[in-house]
PDB file of C-alpha atoms in Angstrom:
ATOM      1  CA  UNK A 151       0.000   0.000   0.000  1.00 56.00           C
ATOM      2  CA  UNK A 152       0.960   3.285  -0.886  1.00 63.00           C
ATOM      3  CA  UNK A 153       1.709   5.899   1.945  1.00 61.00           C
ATOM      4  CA  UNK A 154      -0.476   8.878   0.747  1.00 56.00           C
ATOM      5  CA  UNK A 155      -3.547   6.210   0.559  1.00 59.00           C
ATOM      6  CA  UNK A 156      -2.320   4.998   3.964  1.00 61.00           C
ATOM      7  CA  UNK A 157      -2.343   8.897   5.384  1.00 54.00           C
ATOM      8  CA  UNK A 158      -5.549   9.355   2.950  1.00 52.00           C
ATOM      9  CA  UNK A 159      -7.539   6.054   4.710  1.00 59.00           C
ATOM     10  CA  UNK A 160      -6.520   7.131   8.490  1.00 55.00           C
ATOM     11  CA  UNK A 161      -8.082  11.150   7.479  1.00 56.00           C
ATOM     12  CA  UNK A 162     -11.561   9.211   6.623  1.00 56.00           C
ATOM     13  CA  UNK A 163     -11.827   6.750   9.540  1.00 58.00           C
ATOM     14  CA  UNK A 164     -12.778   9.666  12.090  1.00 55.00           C
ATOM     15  CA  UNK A 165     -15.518  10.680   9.217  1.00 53.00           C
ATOM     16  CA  UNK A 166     -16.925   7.722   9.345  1.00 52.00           C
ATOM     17  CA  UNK A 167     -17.085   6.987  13.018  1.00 52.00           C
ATOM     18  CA  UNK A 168     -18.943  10.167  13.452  1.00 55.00           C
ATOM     19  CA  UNK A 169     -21.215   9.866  10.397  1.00 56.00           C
ATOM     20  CA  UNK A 170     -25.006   9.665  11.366  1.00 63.00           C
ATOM     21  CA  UNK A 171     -25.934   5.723  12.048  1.00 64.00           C
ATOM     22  CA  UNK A 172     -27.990   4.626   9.170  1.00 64.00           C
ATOM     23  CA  UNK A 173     -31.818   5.220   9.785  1.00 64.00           C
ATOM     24  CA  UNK A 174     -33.428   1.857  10.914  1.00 66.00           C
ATOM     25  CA  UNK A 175     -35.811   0.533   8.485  1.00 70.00           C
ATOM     26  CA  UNK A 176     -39.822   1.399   9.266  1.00 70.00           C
ATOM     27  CA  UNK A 177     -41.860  -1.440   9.012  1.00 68.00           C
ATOM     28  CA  UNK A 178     -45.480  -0.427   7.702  1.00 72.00           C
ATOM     29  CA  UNK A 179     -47.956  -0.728   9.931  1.00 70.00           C
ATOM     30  CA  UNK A 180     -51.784  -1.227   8.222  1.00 68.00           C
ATOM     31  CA  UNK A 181     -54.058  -0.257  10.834  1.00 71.00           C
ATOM     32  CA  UNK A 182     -57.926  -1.911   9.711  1.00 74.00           C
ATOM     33  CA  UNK A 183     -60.338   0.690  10.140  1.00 77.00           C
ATOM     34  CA  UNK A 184     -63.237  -0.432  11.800  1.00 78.00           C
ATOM     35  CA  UNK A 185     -66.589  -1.028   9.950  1.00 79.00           C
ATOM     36  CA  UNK A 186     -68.872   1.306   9.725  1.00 80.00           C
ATOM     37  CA  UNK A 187     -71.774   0.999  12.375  1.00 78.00           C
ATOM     38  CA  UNK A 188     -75.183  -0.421  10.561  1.00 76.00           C
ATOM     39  CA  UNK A 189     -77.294   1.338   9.356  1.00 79.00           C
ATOM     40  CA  UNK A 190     -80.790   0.496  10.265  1.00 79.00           C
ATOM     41  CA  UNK A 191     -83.471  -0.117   7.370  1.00 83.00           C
ATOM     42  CA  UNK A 192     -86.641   2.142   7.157  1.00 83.00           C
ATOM     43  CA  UNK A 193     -89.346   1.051   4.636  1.00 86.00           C
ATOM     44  CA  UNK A 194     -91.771   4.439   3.479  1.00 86.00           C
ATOM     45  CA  UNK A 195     -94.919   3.994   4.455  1.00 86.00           C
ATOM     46  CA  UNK A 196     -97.659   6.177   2.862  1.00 87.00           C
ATOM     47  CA  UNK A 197    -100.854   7.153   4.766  1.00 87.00           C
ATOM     48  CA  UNK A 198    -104.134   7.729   3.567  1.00 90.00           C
ATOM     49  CA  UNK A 199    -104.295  11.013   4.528  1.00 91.00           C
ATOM     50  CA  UNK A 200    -102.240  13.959   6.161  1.00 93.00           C
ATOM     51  CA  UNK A 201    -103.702  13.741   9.842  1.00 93.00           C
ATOM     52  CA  UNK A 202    -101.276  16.483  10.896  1.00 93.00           C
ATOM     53  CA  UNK A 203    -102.998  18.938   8.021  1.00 95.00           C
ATOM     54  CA  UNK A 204    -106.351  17.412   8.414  1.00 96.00           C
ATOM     55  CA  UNK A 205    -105.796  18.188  12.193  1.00 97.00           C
ATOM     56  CA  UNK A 206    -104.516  21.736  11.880  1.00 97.00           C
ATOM     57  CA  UNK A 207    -107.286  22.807   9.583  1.00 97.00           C
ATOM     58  CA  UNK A 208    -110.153  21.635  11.586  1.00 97.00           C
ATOM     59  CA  UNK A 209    -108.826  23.583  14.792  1.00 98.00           C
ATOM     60  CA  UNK A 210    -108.150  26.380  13.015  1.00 97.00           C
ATOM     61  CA  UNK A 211    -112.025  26.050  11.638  1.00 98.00           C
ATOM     62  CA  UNK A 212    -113.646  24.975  14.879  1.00 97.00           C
ATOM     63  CA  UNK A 213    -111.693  28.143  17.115  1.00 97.00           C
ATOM     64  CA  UNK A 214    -112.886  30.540  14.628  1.00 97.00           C
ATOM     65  CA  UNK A 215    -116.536  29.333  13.333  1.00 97.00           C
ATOM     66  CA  UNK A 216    -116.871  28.709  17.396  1.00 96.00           C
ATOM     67  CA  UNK A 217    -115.825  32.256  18.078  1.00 95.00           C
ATOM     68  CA  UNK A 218    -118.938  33.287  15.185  1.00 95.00           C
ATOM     69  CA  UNK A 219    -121.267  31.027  17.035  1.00 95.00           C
ATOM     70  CA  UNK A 220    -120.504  32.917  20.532  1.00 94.00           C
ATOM     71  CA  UNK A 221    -121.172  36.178  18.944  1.00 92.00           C
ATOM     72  CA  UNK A 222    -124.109  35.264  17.184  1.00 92.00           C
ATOM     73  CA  UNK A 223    -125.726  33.730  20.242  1.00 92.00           C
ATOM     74  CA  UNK A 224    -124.927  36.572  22.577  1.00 91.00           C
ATOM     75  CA  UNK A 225    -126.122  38.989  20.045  1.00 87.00           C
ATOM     76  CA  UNK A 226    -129.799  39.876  19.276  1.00 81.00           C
ATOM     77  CA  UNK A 227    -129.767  39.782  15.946  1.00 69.00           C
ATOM     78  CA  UNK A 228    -128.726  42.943  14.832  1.00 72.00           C
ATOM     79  CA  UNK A 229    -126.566  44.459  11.836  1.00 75.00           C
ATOM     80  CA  UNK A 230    -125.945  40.673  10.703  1.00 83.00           C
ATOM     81  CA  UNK A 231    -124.566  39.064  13.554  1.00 89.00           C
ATOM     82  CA  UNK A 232    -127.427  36.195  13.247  1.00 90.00           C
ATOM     83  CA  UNK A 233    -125.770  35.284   9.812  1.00 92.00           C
ATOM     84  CA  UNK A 234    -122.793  34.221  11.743  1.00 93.00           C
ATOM     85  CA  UNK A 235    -124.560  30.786  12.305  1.00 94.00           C
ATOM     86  CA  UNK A 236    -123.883  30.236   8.413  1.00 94.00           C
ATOM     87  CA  UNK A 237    -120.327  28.853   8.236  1.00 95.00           C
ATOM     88  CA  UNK A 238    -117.697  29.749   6.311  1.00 95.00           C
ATOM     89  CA  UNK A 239    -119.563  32.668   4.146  1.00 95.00           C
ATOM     90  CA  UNK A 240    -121.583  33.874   7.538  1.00 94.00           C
ATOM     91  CA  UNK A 241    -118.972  36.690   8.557  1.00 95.00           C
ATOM     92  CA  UNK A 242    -119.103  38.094   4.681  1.00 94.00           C
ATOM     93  CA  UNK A 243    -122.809  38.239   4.772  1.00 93.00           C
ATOM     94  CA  UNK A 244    -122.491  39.576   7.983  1.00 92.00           C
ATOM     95  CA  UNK A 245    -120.171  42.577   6.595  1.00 91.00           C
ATOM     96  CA  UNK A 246    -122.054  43.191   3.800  1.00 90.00           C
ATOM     97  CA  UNK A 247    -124.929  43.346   6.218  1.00 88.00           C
ATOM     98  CA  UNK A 248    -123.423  45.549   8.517  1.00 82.00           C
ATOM     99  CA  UNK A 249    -123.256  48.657   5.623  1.00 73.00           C
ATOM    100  CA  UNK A 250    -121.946  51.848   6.531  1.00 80.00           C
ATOM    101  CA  UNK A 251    -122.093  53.982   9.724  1.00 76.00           C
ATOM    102  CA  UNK A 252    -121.486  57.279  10.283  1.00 74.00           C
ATOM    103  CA  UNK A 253    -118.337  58.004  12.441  1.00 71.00           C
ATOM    104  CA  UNK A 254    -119.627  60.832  14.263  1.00 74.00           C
ATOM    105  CA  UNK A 255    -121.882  58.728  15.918  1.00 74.00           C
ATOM    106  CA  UNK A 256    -121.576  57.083  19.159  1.00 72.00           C
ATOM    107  CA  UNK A 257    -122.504  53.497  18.522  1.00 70.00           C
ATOM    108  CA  UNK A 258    -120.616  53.421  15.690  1.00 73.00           C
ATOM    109  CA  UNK A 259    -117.227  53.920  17.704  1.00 71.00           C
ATOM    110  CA  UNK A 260    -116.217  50.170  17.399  1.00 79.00           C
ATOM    111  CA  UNK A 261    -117.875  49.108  13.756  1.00 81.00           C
ATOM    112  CA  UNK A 262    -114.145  49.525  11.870  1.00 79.00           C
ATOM    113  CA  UNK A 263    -113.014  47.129  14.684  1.00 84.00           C
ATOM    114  CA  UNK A 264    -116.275  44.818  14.178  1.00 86.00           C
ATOM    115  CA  UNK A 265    -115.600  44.815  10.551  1.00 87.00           C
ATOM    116  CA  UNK A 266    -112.233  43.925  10.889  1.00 88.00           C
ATOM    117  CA  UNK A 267    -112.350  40.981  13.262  1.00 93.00           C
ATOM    118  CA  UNK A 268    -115.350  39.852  10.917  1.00 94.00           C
ATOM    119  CA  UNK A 269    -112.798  39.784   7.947  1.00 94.00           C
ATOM    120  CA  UNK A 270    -110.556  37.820  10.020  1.00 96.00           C
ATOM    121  CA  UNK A 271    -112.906  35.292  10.749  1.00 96.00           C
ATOM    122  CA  UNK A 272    -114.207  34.904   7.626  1.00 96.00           C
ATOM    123  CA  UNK A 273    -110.531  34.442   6.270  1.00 97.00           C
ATOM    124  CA  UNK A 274    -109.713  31.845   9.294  1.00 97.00           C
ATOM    125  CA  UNK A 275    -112.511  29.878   8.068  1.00 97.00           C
ATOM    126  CA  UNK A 276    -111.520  29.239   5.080  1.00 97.00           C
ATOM    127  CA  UNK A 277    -108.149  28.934   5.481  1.00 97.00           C
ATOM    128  CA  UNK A 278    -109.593  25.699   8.044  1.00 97.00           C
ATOM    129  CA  UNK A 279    -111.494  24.421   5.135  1.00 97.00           C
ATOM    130  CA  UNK A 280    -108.519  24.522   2.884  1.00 97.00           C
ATOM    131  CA  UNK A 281    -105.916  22.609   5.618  1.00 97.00           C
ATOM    132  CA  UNK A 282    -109.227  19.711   5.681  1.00 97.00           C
ATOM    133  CA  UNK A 283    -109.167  19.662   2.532  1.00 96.00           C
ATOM    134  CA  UNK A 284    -105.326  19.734   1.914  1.00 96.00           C
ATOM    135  CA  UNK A 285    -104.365  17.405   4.712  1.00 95.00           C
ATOM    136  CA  UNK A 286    -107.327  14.696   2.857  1.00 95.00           C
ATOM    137  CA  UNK A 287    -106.341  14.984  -0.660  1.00 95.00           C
ATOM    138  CA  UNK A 288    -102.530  15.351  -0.165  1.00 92.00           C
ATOM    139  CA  UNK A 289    -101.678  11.821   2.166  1.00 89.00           C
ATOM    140  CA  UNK A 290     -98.156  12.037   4.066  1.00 88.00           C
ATOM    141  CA  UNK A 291     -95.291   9.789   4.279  1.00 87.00           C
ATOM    142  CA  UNK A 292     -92.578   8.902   6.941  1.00 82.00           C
ATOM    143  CA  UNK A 293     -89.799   6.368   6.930  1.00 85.00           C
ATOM    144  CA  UNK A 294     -90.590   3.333   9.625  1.00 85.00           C
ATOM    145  CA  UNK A 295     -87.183   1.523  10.935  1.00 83.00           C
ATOM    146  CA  UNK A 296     -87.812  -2.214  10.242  1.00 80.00           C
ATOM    147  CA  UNK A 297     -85.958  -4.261  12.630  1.00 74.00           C
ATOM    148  CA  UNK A 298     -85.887  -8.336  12.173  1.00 68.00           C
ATOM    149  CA  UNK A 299     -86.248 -10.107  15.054  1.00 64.00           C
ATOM    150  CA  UNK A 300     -85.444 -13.928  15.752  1.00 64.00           C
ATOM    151  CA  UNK A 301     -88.354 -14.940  17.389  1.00 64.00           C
ATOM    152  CA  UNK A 302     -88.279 -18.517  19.675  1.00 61.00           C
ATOM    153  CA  UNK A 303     -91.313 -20.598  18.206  1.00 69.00           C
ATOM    154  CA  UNK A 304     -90.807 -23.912  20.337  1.00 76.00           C
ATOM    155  CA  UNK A 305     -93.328 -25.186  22.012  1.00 76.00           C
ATOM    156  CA  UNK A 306     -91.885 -26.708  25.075  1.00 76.00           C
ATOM    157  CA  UNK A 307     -93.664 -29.051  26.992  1.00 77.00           C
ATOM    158  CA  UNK A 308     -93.520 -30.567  30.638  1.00 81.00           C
ATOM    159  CA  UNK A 309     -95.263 -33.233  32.456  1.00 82.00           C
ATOM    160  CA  UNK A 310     -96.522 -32.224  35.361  1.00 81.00           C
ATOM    161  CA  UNK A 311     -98.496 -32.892  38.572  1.00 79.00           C
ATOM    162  CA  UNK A 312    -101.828 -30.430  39.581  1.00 77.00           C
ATOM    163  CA  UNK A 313    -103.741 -31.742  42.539  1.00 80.00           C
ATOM    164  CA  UNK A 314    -101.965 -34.979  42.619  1.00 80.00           C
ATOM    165  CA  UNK A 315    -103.097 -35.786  38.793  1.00 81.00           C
ATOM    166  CA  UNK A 316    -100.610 -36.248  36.467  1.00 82.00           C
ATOM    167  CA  UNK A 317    -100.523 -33.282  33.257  1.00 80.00           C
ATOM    168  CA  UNK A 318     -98.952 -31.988  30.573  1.00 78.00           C
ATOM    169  CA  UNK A 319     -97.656 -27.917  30.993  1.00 78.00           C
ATOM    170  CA  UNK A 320     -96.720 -26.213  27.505  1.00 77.00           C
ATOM    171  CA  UNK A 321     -95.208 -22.815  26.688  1.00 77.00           C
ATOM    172  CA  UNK A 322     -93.663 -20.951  24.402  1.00 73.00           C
ATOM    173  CA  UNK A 323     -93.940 -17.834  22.950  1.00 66.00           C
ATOM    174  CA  UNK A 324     -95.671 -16.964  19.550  1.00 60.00           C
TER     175      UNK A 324
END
């Protein structure tokens, strides 16, 4: 061996011993993710009619033809109120009924208010009518979660002993 590659071998040998350690080799690891939960089965089921509309409507009806019906039994008869019985159109006869009054007068103080509230009615009427109507001739759906069940259908019978006579006991459940 040469001396320069002697001198040139004995410069690299303290490079090497402080030269990083090689990096140790990283195994993979493959993690499984875990299944998704299940997911429960619904079926649609359609109803025959929309009892939630159907419901609405008929309150909103029966507060506001009731309300007509109070005022046209504590009323004697006067500017219309009697046509209040009629449902539906009995607060617009009754405002057509009810015609003008002069404001200067005293009894007339309240007859924009009267007029008013007999719009309303009318209005909340109809719009009961309509929800009946709706809720009947549109039906509703909802989703129903169908679970299957195992169900134990054995019949299981026993021999056994009432009042000293011999039987036979069965169970099970159906």
């Amino acid at each position: 061996m040469k001396p320069h590659a002697i001198v040139l071998s004995a410069l690299l040998i303290p490079v090497n011993v402080f030269a990083d350690p090689p990096a140790p080799t990283q195994v993979p690891v493959v993690v499984n993710p875990p299944p998704p939960p299940a997911q429960p089965e619904y079926r649609e089921v359609t109803d025959s009619y929309n009892a939630t509309m159907f419901m609405t409507g008929a309150l909103v009806f029966a507060a506001s033809y009731g309300a007509s019906v109070i005022v046209a039994a504590s009323s004697d008869g006067d500017r219309g109120n009697d046509r209040l019985y009629v449902p539906v159109v009995g607060p617009w006869l009754a405002w057509n009924d009810r015609g003008s009054c002069d404001i200067t007068k005293s009894k007339c103080d309240h007859e924009t208010t009267a007029k008013v509230l007999l719009v309303a009615d009318g209005v909340f009427q109809a719009a009961g009518i309509i929800g009946m109507i709706d809720g009947i001739l549109q039906p509703s759906s909802h989703r129903v979660v169908t679970r299957s069940a195992k169900l134990d259908t054995k019949v299981h019978l026993r021999p056994t002993m009432v009042h000293g006579h011999p039987g036979i006991s069965v169970s099970g459940h159906f």
